[in-house]
Coordinates of N, CA and C in Angstrom, one line a residue:
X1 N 101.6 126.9 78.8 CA 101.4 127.7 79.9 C 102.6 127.8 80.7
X2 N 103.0 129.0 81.0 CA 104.5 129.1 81.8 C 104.3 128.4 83.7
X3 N 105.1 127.8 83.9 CA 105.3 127.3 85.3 C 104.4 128.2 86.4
X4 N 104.1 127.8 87.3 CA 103.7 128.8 88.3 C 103.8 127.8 89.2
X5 N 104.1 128.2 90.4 CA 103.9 127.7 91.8 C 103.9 128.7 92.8
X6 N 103.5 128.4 94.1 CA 103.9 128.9 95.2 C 105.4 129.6 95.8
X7 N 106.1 128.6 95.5 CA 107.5 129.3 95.9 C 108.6 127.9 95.6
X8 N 109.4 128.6 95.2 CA 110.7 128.0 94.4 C 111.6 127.0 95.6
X9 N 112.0 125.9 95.4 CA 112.9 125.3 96.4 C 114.4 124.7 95.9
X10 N 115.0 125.4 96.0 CA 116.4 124.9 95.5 C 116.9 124.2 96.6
X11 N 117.7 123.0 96.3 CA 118.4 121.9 96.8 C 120.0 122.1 97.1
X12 N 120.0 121.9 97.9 CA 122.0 122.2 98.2 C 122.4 121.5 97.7
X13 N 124.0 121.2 97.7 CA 124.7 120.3 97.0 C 126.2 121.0 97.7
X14 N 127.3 120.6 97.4 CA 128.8 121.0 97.9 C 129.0 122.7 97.5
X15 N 129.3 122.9 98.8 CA 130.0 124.5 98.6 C 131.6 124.1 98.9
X16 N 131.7 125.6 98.1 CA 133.4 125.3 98.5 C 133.7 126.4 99.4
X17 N 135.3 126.2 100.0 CA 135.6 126.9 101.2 C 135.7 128.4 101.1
X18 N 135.4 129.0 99.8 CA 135.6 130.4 99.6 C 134.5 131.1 99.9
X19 N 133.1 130.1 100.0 CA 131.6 130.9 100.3 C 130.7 130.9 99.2
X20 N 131.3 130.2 98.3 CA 131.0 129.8 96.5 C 130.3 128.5 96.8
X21 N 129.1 128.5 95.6 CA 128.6 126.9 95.7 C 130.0 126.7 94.7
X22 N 130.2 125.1 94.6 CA 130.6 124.2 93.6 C 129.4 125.1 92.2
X23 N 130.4 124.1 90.7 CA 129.4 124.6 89.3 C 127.9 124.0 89.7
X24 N 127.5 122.7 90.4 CA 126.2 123.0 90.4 C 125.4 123.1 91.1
X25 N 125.6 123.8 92.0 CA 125.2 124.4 93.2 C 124.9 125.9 92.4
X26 N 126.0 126.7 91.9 CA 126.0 128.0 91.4 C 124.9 127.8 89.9
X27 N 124.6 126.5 89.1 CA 123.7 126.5 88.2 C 122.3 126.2 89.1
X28 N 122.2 125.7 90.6 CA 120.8 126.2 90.6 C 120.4 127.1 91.1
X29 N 121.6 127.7 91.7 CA 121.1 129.1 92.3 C 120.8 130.2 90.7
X30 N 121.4 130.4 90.3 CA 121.2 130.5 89.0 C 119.4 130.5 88.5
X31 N 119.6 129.1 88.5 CA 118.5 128.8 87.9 C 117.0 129.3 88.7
X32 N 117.4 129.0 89.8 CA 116.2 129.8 91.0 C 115.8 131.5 90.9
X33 N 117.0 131.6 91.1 CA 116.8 133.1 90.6 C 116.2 133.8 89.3
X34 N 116.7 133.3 88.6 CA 115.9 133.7 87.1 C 114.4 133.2 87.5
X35 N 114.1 132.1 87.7 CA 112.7 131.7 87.9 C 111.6 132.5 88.7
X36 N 112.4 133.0 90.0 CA 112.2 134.3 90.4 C 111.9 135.4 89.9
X37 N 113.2 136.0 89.3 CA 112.5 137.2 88.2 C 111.6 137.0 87.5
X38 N 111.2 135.3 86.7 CA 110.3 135.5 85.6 C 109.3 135.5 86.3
X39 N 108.9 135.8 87.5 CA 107.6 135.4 88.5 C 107.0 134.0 88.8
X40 N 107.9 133.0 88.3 CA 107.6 131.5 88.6 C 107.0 131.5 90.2
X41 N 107.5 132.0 91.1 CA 107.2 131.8 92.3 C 107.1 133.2 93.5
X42 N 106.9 133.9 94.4 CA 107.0 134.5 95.1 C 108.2 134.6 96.4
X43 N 108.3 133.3 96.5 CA 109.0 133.3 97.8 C 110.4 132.2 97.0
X44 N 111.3 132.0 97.4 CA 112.5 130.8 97.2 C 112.7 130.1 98.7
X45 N 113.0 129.4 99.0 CA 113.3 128.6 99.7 C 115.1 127.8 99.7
X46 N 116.0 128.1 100.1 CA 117.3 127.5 100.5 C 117.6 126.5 100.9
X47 N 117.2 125.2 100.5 CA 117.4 124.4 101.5 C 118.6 123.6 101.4
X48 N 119.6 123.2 102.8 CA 120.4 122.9 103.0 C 121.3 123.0 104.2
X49 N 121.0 122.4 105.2 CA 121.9 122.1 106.1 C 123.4 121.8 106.2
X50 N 123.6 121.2 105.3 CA 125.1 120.1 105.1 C 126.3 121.8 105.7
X51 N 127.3 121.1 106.3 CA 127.8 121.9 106.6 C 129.1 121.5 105.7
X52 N 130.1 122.2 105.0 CA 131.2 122.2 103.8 C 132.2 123.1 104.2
X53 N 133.0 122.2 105.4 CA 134.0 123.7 106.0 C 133.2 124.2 106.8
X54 N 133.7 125.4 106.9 CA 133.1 126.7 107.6 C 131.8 127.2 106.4
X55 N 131.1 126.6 105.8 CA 130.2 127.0 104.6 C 128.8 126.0 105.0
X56 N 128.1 127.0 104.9 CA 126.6 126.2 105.2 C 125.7 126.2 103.6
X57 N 125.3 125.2 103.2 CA 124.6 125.3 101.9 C 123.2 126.3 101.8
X58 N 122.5 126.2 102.4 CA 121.3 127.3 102.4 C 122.1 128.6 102.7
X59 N 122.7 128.9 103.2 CA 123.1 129.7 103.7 C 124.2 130.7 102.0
X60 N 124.9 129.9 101.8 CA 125.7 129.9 100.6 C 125.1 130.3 99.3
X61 N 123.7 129.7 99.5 CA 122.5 129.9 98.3 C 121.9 130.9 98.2
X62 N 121.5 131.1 99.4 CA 120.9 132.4 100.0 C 121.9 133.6 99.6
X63 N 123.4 133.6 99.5 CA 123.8 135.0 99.3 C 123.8 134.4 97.6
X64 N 124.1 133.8 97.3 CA 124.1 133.3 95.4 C 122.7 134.2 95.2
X65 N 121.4 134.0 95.6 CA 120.1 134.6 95.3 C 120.4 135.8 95.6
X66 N 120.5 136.5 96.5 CA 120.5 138.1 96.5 C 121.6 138.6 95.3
X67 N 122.8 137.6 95.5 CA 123.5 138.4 93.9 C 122.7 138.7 93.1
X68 N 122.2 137.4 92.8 CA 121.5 137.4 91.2 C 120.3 138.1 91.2
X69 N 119.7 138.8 92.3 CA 118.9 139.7 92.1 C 117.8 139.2 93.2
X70 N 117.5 138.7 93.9 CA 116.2 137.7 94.7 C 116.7 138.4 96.0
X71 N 115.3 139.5 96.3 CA 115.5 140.4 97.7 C 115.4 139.5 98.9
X72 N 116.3 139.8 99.8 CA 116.3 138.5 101.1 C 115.2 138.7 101.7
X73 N 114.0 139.5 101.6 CA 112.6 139.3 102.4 C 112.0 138.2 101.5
X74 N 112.6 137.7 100.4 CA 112.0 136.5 99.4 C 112.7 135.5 99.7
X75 N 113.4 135.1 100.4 CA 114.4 133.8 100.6 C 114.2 133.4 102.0
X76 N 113.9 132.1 102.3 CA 113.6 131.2 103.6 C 114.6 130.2 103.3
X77 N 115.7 130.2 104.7 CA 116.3 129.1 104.4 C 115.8 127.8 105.2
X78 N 116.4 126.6 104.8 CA 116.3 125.7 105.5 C 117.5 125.5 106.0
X79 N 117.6 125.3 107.2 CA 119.2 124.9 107.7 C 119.4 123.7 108.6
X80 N 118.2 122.7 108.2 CA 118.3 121.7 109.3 C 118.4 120.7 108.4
X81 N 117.7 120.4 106.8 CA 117.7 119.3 106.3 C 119.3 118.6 105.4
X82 N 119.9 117.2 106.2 CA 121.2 117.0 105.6 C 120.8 116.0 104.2
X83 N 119.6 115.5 103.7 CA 119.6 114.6 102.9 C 118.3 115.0 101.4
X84 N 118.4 114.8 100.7 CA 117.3 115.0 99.9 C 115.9 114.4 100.8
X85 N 115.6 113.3 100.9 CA 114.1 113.3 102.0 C 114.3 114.2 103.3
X86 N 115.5 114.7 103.9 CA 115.0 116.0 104.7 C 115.0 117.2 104.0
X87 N 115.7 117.4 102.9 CA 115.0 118.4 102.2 C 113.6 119.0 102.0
X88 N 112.8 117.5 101.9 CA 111.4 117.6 101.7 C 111.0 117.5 102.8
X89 N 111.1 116.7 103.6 CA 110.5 117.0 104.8 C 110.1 118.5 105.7
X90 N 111.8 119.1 105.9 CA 111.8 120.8 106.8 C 111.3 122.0 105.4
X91 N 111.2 121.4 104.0 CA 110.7 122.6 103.3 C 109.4 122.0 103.4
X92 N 109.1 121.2 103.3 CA 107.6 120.8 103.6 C 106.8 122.1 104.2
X93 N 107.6 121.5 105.8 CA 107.1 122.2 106.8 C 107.5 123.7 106.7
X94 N 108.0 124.1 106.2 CA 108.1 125.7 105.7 C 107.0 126.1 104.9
X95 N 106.6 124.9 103.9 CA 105.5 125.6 102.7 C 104.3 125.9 103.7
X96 N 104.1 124.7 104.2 CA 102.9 124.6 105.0 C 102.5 126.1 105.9
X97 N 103.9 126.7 106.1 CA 103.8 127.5 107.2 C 103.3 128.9 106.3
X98 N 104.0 128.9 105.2 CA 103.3 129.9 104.0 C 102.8 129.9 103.5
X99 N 101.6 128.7 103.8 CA 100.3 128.7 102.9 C 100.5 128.2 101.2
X100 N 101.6 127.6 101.3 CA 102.1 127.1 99.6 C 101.7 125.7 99.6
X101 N 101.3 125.4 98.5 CA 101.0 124.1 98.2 C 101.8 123.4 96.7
X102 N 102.3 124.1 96.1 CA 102.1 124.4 95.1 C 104.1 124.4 95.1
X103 N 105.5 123.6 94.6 CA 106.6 124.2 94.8 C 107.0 123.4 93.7
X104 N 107.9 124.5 92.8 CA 109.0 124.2 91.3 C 109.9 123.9 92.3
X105 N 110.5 122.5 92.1 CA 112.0 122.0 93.0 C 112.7 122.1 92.1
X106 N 114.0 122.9 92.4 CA 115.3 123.2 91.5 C 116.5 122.3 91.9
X107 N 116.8 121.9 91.0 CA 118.2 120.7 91.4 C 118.5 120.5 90.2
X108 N 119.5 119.3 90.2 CA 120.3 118.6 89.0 C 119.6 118.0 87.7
X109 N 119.5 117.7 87.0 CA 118.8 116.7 85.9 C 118.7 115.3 86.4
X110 N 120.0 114.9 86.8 CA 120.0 113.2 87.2 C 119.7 113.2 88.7
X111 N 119.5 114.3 89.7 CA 119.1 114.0 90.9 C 117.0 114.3 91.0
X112 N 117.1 115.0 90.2 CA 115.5 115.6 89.7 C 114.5 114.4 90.2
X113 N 114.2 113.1 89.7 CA 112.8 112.2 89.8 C 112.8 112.0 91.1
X114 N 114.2 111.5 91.9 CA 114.5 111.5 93.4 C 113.6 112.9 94.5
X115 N 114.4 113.7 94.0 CA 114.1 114.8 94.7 C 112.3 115.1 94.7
X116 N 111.6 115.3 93.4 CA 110.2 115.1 93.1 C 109.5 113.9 93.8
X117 N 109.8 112.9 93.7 CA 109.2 111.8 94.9 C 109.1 112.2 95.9
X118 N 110.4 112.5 97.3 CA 111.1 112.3 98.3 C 109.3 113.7 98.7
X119 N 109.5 114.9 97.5 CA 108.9 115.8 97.9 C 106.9 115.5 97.7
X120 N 106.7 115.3 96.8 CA 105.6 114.2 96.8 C 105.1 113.1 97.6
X121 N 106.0 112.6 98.4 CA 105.9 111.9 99.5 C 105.1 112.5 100.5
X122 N 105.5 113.7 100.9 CA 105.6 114.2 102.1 C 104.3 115.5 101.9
X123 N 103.4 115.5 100.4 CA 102.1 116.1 100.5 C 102.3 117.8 99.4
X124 N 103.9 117.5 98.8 CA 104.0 118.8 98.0 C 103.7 118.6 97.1
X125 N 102.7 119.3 95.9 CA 102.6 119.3 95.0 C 104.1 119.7 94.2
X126 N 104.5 118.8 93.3 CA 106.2 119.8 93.0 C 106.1 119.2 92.1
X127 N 106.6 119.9 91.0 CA 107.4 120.2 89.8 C 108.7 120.7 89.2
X128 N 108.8 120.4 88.2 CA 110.3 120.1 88.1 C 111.1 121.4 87.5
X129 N 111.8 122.0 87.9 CA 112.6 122.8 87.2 C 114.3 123.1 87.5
X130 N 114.7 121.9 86.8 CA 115.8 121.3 86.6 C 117.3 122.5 86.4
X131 N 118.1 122.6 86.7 CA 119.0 123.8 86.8 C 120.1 123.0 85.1
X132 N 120.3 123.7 84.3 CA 121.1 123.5 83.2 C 122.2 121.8 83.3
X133 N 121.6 121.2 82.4 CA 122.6 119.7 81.9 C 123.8 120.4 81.7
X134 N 124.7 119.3 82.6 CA 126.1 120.0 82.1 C 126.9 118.5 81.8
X135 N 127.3 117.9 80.6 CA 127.8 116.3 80.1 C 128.8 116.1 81.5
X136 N 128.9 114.9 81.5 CA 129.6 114.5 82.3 C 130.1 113.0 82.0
X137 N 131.7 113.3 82.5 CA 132.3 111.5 81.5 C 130.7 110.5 81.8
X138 N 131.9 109.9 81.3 CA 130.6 108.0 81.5 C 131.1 107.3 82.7
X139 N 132.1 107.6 83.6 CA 132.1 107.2 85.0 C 131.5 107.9 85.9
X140 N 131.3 109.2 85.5 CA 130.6 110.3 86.5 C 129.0 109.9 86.6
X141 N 128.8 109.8 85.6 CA 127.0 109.3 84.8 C 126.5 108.3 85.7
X142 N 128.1 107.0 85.0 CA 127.7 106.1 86.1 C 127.4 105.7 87.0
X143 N 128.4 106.6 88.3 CA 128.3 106.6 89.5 C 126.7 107.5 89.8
X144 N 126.7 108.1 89.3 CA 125.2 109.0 89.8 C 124.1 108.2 89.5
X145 N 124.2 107.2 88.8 CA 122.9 106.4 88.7 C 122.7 105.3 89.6
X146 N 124.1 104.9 90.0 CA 123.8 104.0 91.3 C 123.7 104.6 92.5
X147 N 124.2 105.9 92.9 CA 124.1 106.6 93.3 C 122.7 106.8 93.6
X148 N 122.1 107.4 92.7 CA 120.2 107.7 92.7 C 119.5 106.6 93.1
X149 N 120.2 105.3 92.3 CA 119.6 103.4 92.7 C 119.5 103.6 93.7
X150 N 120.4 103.4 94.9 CA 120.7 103.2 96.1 C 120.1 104.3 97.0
X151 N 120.7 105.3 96.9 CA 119.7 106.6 97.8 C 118.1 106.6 97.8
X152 N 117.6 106.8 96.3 CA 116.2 106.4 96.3 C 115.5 105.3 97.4
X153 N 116.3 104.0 97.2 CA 116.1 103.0 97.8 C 116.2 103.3 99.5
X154 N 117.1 103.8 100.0 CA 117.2 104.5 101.1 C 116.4 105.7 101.7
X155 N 115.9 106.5 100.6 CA 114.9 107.6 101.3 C 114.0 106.9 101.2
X156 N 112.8 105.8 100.6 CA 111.7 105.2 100.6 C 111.9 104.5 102.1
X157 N 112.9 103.7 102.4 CA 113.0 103.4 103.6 C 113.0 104.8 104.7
X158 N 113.5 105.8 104.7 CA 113.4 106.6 105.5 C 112.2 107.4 105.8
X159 N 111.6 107.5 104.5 CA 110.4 107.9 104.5 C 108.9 107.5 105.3
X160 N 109.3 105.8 105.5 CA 108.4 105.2 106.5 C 108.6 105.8 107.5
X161 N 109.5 106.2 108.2 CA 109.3 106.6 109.5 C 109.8 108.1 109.3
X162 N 108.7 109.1 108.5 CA 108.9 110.6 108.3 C 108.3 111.3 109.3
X163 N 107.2 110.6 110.1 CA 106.2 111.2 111.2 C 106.9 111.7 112.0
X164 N 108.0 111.3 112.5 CA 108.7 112.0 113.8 C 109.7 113.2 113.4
X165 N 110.2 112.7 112.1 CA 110.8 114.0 111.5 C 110.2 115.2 111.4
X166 N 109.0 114.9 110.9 CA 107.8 115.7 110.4 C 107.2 116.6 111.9
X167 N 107.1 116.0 112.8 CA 106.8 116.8 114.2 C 108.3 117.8 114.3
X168 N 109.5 117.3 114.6 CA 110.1 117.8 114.4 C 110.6 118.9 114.2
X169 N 110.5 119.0 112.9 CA 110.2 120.1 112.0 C 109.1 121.1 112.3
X170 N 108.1 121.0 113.1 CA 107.1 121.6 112.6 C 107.6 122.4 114.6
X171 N 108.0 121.6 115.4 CA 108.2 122.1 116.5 C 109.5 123.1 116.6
X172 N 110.5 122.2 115.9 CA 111.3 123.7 115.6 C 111.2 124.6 114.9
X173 N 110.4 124.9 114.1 CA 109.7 126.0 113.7 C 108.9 126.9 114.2
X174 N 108.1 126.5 115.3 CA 107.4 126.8 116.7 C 108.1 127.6 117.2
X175 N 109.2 126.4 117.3 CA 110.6 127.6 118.5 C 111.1 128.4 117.7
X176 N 111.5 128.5 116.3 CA 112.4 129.4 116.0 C 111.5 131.0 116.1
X177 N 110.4 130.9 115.8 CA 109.0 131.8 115.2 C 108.9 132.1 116.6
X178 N 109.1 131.7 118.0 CA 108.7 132.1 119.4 C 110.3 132.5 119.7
X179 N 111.4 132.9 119.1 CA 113.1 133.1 119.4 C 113.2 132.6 120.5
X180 N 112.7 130.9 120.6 CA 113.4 130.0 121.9 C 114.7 129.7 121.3
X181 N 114.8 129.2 120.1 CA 116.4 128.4 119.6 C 117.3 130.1 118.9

C-alpha cells in the first residue's frame, strides 16, 4: 500500500550563502516534493529555523518546493524550531492546527529514527520517508553516529520538559493567526 499521511515534514539542515540548501538539504526538498506530486500528502511543512548567514532553512526549502513544483498555498513553514525535538515540537503544533495527525518525516537516513521518536514523542503519528543515501567516508559515518548517540540522549532529556515549549508554540501561533507578531 503506497504511503499516505496528512502532510509531509521536511527537516532543515545547512543552507548555503547563495539561497541553496547544502546536497542534503536539496535531497530532501527533492524528496518532499516528489512525495507531494505522488499525493503522499496534501500540505508540506518546512521546518527550520536555524539561521545560515543571511539564509533561513524553512525558508530556503520553501523556495526548493515551489521549484520542484509544490504550490506555496501547500507549504507551511516553521521558523521557530532550532533542533530536531523543536522540529517536533512547532510542527506538532502546526499539524494540530490542520487537523493532521497522520505526518511522513522527510530527512537523512542516519538522522531518520531520531527524528521519528523526537516526533512520536510529542503525539505524531510519523513515518519515515527518508530523502536518498548518499555513502559517506567512515569518519563522516562515524561522527554521525555519535553524533545521533549523544543528541538522542539530549532531546529525551529535553523532551521532559516539552510542556512549556509546547504552550509556546501553540501561543505563537495564536499571535501569528491574530497578526500580533
Amino acid at each position: 500500500m503506497p504511503l499516505q499521511a496528512d502532510a509531509i515534514v521536511v527537516l532543515g539542515c545547512r543552507m548555503l550563502p547563495s539561497g541553496r540548501p547544502a546536497a542534503p538539504g536539496a535531497r530532501r526538498a527533492a524528496t518532499a516534493a516528489q512525495a507531494y506530486r505522488e499525493g503522499v500528502a496534501p500540505r508540506v511543512i518546512a521546518s527550520g529555523g536555524r539561521r545560515w548567514g543571511a539564509q533561513i532553512e524553512a525558508r530556503v526549502l520553501s523556495a526548493e518546493l515551489r521549484r520542484a513544483g509544490v504550490p506555496a498555498d501547500a507549504i507551511v513553514q516553521d521558523l521557530w524550531s532550532l533542533t530536531t525535538h523543536e522540529n517536533a515540537i512547532f510542527s506538532a503544533a502546526l499539524l494540530r492546527r490542520m487537523g493532521a495527525r497522520r505526518a511522513a518525516i522527510v530527512t537523512c537516513p542516519w538522522h531518520m529514527a531520531r527524528a521519528l521518536q523526537n516526533f512520536r514523542e510529542v503525539g505524531i503519528d510519523a513515518c519515515a520517508l527518508p530523502s536518498p543515501h548518499v555513502s559517506a567516508p567512515a569518519v563522516a559515518r562515524a561522527w554521525q553516529r555519535g553524533h545521533e548517540v549523544v543528541s538522542m540522549w539530549l532531546d529525551a532529556r529535553a523532551m521532559r520538559r516539552r510542556r512549556i515549549l509546547s504552550e509556546s508554540a501553540d501561543w505563537l501561533l495564536d499571535a501569528v493567526r491574530q497578526g500580533e507578531t
